[in-house]
Coordinates of C-alpha atoms and ligand atoms in Angstrom, one line a residue:
X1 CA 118.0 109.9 125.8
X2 CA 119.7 110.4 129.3
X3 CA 120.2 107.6 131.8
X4 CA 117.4 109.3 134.1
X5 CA 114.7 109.0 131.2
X6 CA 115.6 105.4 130.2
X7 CA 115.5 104.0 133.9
X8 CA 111.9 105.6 134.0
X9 CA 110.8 104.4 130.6
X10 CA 112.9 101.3 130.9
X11 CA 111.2 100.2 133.7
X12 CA 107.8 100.6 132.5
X13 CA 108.7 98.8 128.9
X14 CA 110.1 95.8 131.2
X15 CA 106.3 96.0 132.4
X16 CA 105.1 96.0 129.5
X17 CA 106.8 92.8 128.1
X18 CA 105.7 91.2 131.3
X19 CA 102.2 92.0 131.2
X20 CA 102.6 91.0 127.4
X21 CA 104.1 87.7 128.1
X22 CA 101.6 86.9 131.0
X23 CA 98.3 87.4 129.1
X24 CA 99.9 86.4 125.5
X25 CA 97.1 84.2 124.9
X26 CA 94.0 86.9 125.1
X27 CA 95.6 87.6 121.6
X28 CA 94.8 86.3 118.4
X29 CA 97.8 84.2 117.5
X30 CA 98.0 85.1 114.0
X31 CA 98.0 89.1 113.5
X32 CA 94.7 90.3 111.7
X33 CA 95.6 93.0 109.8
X34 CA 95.8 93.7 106.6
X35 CA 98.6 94.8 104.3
X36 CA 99.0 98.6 104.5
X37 CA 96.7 99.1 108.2
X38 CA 100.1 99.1 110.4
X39 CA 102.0 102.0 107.9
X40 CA 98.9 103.7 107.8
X41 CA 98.9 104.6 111.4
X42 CA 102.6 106.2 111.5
X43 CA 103.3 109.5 110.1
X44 CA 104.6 110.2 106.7
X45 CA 107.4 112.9 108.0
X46 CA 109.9 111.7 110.7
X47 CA 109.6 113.8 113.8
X48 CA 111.4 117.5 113.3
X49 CA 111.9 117.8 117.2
X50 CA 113.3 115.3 119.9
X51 CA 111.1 114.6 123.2
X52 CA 108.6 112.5 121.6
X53 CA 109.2 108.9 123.5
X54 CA 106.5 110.1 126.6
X55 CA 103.8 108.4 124.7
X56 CA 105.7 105.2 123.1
X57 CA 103.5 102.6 125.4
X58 CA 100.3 103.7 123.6
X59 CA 101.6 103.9 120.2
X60 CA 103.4 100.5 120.7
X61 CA 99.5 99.2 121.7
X62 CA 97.9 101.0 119.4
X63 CA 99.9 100.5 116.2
X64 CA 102.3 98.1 117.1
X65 CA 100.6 94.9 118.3
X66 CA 97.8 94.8 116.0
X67 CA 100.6 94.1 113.4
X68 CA 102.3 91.5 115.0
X69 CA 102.0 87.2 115.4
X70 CA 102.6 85.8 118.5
X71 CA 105.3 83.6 118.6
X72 CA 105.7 82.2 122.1
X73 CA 101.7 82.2 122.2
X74 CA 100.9 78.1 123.4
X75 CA 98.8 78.1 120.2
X76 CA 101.3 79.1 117.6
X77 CA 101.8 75.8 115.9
X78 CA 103.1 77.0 112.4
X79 CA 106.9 76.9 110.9
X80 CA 109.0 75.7 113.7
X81 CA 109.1 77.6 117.1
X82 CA 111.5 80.5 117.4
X83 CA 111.4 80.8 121.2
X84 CA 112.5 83.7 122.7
X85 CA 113.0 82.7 126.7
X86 CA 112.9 85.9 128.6
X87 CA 116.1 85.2 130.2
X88 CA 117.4 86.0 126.7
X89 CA 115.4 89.0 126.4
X90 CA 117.3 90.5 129.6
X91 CA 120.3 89.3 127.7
X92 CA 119.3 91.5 124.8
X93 CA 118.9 93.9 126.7
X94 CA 122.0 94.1 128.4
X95 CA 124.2 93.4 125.2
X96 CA 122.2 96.7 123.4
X97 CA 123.0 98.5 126.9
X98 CA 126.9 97.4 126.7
X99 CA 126.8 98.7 122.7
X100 CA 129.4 96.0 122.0
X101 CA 131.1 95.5 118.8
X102 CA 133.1 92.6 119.5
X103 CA 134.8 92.0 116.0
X104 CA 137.7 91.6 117.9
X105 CA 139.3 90.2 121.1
X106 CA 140.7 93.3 122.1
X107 CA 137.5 95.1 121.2
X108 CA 135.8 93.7 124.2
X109 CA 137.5 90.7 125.1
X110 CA 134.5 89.4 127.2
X111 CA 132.5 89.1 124.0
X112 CA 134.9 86.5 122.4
X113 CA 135.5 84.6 125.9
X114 CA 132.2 84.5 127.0
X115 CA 131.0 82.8 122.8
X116 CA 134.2 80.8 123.1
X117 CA 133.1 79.1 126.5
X118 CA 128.9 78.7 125.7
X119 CA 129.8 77.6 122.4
X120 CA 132.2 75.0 124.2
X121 CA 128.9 74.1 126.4
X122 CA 126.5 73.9 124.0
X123 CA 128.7 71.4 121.8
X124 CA 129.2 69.4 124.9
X125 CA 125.5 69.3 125.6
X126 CA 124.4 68.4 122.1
X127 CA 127.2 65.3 122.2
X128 CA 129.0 66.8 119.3
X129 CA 132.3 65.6 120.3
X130 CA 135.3 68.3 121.1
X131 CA 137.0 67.7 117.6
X132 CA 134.3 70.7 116.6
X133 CA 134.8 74.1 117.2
X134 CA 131.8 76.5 117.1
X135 CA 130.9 80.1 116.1
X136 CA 128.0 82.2 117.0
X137 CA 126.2 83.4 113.4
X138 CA 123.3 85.1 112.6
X139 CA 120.9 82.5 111.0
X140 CA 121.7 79.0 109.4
X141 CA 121.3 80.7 106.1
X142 CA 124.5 82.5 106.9
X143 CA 126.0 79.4 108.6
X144 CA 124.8 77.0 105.4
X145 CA 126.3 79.8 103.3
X146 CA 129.7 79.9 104.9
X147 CA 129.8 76.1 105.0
X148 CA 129.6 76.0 101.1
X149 CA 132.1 79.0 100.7
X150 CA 134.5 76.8 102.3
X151 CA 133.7 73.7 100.8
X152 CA 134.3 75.7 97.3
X153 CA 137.7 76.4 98.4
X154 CA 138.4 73.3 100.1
X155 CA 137.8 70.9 96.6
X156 CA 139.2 73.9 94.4
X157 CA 142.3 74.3 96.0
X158 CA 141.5 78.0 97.1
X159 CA 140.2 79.2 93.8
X160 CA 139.2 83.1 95.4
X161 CA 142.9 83.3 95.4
X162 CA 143.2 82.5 91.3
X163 CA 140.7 83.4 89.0
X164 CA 138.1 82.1 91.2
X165 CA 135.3 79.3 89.9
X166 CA 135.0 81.7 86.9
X167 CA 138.3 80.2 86.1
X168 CA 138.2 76.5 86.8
X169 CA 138.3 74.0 84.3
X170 CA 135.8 71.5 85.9
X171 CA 132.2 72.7 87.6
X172 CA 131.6 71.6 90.9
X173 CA 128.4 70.3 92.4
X174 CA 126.6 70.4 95.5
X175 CA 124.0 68.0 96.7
X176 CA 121.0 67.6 98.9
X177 CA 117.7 66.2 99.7
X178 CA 114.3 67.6 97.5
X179 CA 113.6 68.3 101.0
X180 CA 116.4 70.6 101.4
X181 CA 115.6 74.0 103.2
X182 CA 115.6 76.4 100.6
X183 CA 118.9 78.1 102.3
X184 CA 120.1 75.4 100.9
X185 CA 119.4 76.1 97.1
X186 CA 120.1 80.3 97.6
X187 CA 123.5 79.4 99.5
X188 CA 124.6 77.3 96.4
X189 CA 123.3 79.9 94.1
X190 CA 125.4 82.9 96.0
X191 CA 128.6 80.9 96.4
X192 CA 128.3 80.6 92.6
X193 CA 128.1 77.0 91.7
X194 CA 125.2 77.6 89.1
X195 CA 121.9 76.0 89.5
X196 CA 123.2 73.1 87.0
X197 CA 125.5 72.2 89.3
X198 CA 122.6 71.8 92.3
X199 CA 121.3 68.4 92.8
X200 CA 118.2 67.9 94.4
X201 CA 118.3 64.2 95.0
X202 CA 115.1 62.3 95.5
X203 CA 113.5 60.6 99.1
X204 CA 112.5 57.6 100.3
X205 CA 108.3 57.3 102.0
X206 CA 109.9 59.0 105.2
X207 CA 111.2 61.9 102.9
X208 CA 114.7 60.9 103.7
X209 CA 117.2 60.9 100.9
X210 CA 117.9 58.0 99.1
X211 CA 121.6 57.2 99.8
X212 CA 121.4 54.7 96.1
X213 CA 120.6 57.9 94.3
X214 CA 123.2 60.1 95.9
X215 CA 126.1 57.4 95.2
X216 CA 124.6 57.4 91.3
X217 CA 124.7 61.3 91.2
X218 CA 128.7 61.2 92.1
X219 CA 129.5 58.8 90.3
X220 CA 127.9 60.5 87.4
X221 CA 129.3 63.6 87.7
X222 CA 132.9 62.1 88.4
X223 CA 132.4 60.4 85.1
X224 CA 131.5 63.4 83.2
X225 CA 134.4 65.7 84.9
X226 CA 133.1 67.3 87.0
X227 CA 133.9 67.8 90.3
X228 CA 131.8 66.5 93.5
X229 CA 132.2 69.3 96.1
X230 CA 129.5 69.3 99.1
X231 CA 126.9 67.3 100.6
X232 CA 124.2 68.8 102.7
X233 CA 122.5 66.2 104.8
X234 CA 119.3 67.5 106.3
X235 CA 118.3 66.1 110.0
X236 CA 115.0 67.6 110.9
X237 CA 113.6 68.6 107.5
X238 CA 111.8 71.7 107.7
X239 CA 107.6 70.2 106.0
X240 CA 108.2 66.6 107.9
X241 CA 111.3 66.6 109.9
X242 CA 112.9 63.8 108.0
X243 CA 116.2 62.1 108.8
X244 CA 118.9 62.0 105.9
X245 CA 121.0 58.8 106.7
X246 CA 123.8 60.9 108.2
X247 CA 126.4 57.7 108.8
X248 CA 125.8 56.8 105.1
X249 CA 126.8 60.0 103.9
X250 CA 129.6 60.4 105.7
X251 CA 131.0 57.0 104.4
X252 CA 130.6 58.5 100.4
X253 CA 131.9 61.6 101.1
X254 CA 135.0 60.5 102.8
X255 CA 135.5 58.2 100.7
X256 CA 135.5 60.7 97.3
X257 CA 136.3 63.8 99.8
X258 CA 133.6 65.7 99.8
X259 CA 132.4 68.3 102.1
X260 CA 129.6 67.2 104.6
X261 CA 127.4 69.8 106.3
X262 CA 124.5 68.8 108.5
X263 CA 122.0 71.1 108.6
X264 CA 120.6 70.4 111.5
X265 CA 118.6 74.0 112.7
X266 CA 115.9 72.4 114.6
X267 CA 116.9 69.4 115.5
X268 CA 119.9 70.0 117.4
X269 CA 118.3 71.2 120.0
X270 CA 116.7 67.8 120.3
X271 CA 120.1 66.8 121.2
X272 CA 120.6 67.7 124.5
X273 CA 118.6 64.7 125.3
X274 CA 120.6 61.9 124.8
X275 CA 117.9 59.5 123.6
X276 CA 117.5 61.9 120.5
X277 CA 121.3 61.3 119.3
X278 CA 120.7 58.3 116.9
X279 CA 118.8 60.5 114.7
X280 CA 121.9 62.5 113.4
X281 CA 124.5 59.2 114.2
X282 CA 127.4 59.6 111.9
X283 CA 127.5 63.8 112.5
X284 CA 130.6 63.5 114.3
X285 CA 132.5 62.5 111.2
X286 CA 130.7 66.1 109.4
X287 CA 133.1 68.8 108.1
X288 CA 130.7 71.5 109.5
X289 CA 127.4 71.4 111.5
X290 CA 124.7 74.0 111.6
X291 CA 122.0 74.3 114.4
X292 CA 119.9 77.1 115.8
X293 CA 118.9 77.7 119.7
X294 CA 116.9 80.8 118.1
X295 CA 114.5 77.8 117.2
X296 CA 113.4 75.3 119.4
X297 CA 115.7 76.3 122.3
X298 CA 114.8 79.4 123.5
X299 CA 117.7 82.1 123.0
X300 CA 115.7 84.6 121.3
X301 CA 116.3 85.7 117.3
X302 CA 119.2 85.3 116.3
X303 CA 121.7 82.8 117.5
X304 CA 122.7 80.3 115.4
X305 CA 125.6 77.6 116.4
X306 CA 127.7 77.0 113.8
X307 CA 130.7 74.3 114.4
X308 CA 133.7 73.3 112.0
X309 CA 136.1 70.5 112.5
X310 CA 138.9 72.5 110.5
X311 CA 138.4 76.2 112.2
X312 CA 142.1 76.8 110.1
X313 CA 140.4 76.5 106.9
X314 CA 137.7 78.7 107.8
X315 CA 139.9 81.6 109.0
X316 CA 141.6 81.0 105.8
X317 CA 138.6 81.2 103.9
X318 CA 137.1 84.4 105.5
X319 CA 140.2 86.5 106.8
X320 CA 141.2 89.6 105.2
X321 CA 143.3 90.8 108.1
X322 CA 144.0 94.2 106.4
X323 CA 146.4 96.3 108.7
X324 CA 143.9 98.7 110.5
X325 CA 142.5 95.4 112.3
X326 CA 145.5 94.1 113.3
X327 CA 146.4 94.2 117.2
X328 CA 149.1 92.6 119.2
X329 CA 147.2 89.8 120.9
X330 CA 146.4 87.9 117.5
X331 CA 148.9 85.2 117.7
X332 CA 146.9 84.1 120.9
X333 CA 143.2 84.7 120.8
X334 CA 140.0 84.2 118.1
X335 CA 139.3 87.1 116.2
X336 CA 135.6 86.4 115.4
X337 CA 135.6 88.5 112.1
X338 CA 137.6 85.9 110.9
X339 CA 134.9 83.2 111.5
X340 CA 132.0 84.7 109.4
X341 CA 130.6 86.5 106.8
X342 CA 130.1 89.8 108.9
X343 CA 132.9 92.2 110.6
X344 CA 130.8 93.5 113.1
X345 CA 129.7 91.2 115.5
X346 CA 127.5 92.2 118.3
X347 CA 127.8 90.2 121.8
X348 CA 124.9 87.6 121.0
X349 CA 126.6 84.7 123.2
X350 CA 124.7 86.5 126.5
X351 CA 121.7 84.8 125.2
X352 CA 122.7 81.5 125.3
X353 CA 125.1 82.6 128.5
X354 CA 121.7 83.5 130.3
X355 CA 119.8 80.9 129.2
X356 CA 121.5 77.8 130.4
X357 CA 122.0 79.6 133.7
X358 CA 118.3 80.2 133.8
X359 CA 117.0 76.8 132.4
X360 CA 119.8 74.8 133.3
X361 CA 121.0 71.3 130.9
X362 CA 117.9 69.8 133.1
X363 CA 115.2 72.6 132.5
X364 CA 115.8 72.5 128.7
X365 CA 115.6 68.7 128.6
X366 CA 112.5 68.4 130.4
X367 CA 110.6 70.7 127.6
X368 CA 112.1 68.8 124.3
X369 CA 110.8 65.7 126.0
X370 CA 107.3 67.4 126.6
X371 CA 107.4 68.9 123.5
X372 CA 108.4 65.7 121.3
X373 CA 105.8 63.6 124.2
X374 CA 103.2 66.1 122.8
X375 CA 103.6 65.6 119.1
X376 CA 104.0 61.6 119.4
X377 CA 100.1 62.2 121.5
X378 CA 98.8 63.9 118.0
X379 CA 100.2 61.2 116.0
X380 CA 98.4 58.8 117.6
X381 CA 95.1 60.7 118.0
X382 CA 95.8 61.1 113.8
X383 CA 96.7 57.6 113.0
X384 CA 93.3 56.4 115.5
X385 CA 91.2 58.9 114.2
X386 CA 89.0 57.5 111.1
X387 CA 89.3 59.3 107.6
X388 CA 92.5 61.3 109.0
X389 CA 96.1 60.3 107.4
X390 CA 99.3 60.9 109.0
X391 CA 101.5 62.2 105.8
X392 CA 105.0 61.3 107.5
X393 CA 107.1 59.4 110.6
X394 CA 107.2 61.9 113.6
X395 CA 110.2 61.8 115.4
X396 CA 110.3 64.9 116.6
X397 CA 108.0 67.9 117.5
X398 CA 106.0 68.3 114.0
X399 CA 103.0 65.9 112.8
X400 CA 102.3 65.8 109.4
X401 CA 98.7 64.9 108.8
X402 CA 95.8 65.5 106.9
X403 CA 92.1 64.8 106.8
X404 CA 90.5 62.3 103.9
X405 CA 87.4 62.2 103.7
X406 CA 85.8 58.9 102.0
X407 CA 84.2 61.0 99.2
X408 CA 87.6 63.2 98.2
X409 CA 89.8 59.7 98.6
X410 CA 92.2 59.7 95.7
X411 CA 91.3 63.2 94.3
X412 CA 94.3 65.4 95.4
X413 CA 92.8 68.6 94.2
X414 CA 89.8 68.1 96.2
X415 CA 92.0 67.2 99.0
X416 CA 94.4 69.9 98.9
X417 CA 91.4 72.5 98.9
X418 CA 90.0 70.8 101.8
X419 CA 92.3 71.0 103.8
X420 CA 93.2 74.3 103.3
X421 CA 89.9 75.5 104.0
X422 CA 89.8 73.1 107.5
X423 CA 93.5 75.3 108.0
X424 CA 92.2 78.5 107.6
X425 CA 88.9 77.9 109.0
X426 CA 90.7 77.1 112.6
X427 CA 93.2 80.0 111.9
X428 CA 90.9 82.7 111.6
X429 CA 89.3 81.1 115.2
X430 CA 92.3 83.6 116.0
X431 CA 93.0 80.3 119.1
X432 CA 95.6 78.4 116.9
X433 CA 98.3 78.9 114.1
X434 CA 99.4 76.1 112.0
X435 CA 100.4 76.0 108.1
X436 CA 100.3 74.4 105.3
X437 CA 102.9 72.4 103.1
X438 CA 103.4 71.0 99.6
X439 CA 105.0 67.0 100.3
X440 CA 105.6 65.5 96.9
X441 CA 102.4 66.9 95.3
X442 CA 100.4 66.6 98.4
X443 CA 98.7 69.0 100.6
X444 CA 99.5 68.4 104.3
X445 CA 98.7 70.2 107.3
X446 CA 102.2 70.5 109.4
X447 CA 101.4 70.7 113.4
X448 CA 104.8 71.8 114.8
X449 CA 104.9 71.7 118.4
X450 CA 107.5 73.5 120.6
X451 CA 106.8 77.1 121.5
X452 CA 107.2 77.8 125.1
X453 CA 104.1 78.3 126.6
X454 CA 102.9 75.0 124.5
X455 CA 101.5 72.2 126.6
X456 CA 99.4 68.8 126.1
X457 CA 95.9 70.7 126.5
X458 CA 96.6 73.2 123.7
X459 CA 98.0 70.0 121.3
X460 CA 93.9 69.0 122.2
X461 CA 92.7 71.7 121.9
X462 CA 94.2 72.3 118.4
X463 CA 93.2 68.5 117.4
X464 CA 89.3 68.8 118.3
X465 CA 89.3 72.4 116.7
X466 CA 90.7 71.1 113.6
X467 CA 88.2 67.8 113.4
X468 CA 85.6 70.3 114.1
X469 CA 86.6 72.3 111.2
X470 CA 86.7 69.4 109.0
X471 CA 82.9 68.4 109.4
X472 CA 82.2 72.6 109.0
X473 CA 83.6 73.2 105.6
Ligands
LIG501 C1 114.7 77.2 109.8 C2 115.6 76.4 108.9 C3 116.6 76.9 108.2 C4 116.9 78.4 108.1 O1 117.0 79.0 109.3 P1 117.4 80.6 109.5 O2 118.2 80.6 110.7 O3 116.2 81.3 109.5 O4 118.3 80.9 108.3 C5 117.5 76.1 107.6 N1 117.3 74.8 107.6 C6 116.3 74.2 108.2 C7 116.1 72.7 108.2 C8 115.4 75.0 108.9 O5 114.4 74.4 109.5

């Protein structure tokens, strides 16, 4: 494609994710169609001949959007929000325009300084204090991931130098919540600890983990041999946005040195507001600290903040420096390919760059506090409303809540198929999106507030569409 062509189409694809954004909500949230209809539509044979982008608007309407879920529609209400401001869209676009691969300093030194200097921001604004350097990754998977690589070679002493863990005399073990995000589980899994060397440790009524289990877990292990290694404190679980005692952990694990990572990927964005800091009080004694503005904040997918209190050991862990990426400014710069998991990089800190410019410390505030103002409304209305339960504390942006009625009360298979049926009757309205979640057993119905477009009259509008449901089934 020449310049000429993309100015003309460009402009009219800007347009279209205008127009888009503007009238989002004539869509139904959740995509309607079933599995197969989108493929169907394309051709089987990839185009011989060049020239074919003329009609792309049409095909995007015609084949494209009927397979997608609106994510910054005011009614999605399902996962947690993954915001994509269009400030960071422009961003996107720019960075894809530039073609970046900023590995390197000296492969675009502008992509390093300008990550080096949000990152800086972002931790400011969060209250993380400036012992913590951050990284820009992918996802928290990949940041949870790298977290556990280098708590591996932290308590082993830099076993991927030896014969690895394959060679060690004494397993070690990783620990978390039963609430844990399942990156949690996979990242223990691939950075080959075994699954009997994974505890799941149990939670208290808030869904919080017990810090008297934990301590009896350690101890356990260290009396069997094996090794303690890493603790992954959750703040913000992902079904109720529970609060692991963050301060307690620390204590434990400095005391038998162990790794702490705070998986954090919604809830630090709650941060920037300083009233929201006691939730994750103790994280500045963490050895690493995951959070992702690709949620809750707005940068678009993907841009997750990643910080380390030892960035020497993570270098250590994950440079290779073979010769044909050396270059002379190395002594004095970051060399982000030794930060991660990936060599390429591409120049994702113009998201976050654009953002803040465009929302400002003030902007972003003012929205957790609607959103979080929002959710604490629903709990109320739940708690008030007769033969509705809510399922777990809301401190945040999600509600867990369910609907019992008198005749169901104490039969959880009728309940679970209730409400289930109330979900999926107000889904298919095509107005509003929420989910589903298994807590201990229990079928709840998770209301997670936060997209964009979100405010207090769609939270309503969601709560009488779901009481109305629950008298319909
Ligand atoms: C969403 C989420 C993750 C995973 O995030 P990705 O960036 O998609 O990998 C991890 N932990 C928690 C608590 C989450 O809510």
């Amino acid at each position: 494609m020449d310049a000429n062509e993309f100015r003309k189409l460009g402009h009219e694809l800007i347009d279209w994710v205008a127009d888009y954004r503007e009238r989002i909500d004539d869509y139904p949230v959740m995509s309607q169609v079933q599995p197969g209809e989108v493929a169907e539509k394309l051709p089987a044979e990839p185009p011989l001949h060049g020239g074919g982008l003329g009609d792309i608007v049409d095909d995007l309407d015609r084949i494209v959007m009927p397979g997608i879920t609106h994510w910054n529609h005011p009614g999605f209400l399902h996962y947690f929000p993954s915001n994509s401001d269009l400030s960071s869209v422009l961003a996107d676009l720019v960075s894809a325009g530039l073609g970046v691969q900023g590995m390197s300093w000296q492969t675009s030194p502008a992509a390093t300084e300008v990550e080096d200097v949000v990152m800086e921001w972002l931790r400011d604004m969060v209250g993380l204090p400036d012992a913590f350097t951050g990284v820009i990754e992918d996802t928290a998977s990949t940041s949870t991931f790298t977290a556990l690589l280098c708590a591996r070679e932290r308590t082993s002493g830099f076993s991927q130098n030896r014969g690895g863990l394959q060679a060690e005399d004494a397993p070690l073990v990783v620990y978390a919540s039963d609430q844990a995000h399942s990156s949690i589980p996979k990242a223990a899994l691939l950075a080959g600890f075994g699954a009997e060397h994974l505890r799941l440790i149990g939670t208290d009524d808030e869904h919080a983990l017990r810090l008297d289990l934990l301590e009896r877990a350690v101890d356990d292990d260290l009396a069997a041999g094996r090794r303690p290694c890493a603790v992954v404190a959750g703040v913000g679980t992902t079904a109720t946005t529970a609060l692991d005692p963050v301060a307690g952990i620390a204590d434990l694990c400095e005391r038998r040195d162990i790794w702490l990572h705070v998986d954090a990927a919604l809830a630090g964005t709650a941060m920037i507001c300083p009233e929201y800091r006691w939730m994750w009080d103790g994280v500045d004694r963490a050895d690493s600290v995951v959070f992702n503005p690709h949620k809750w904040m707005g940068t678009g997918f993907d841009l997750s903040a990643y910080y380390v209190r030892d960035p020497e050991h993570l270098v250590r862990v994950m440079s290779t420096d073979p010769s044909y990426l050396r270059t002379a400014q190395d002594g004095q710069v970051r060399n982000l390919r030794d930060w991660g998991i990936p060599l390429g990089r591409r120049f994702r800190a113009l998201k976050l760059w654009f953002l803040l410019r465009a929302e400002g410390v003030e902007g972003l505030q003012a929205r957790i506090r609607r959103d979080v103002g929002n959710a604490s409304w629903l709990a109320e209305q739940v708690v008030e409303a007769p033969d509705w339960g809510l399922m777990a504390p809301a401190p945040l942006q999600t509600v867990s809540l369910r609907h019992v009625p008198p005749a169901m009360a104490g039969d959880e298979e009728a309940l679970a198929a209730h409400n289930a049926a109330v979900v999926a009757r107000v889904t298919a309205g095509g107005k509003y999106y929420f989910g589903t979640s298994l807590l201990k057993g229990r079928l709840i119905i998770r209301v997670s507030v936060g997209a964009q477009p979100t405010e207090r009259e769609h939270v309503a509008g969601a709560w009488a569409a779901l009481r109305e449901a629950a008298t319909a089934v």
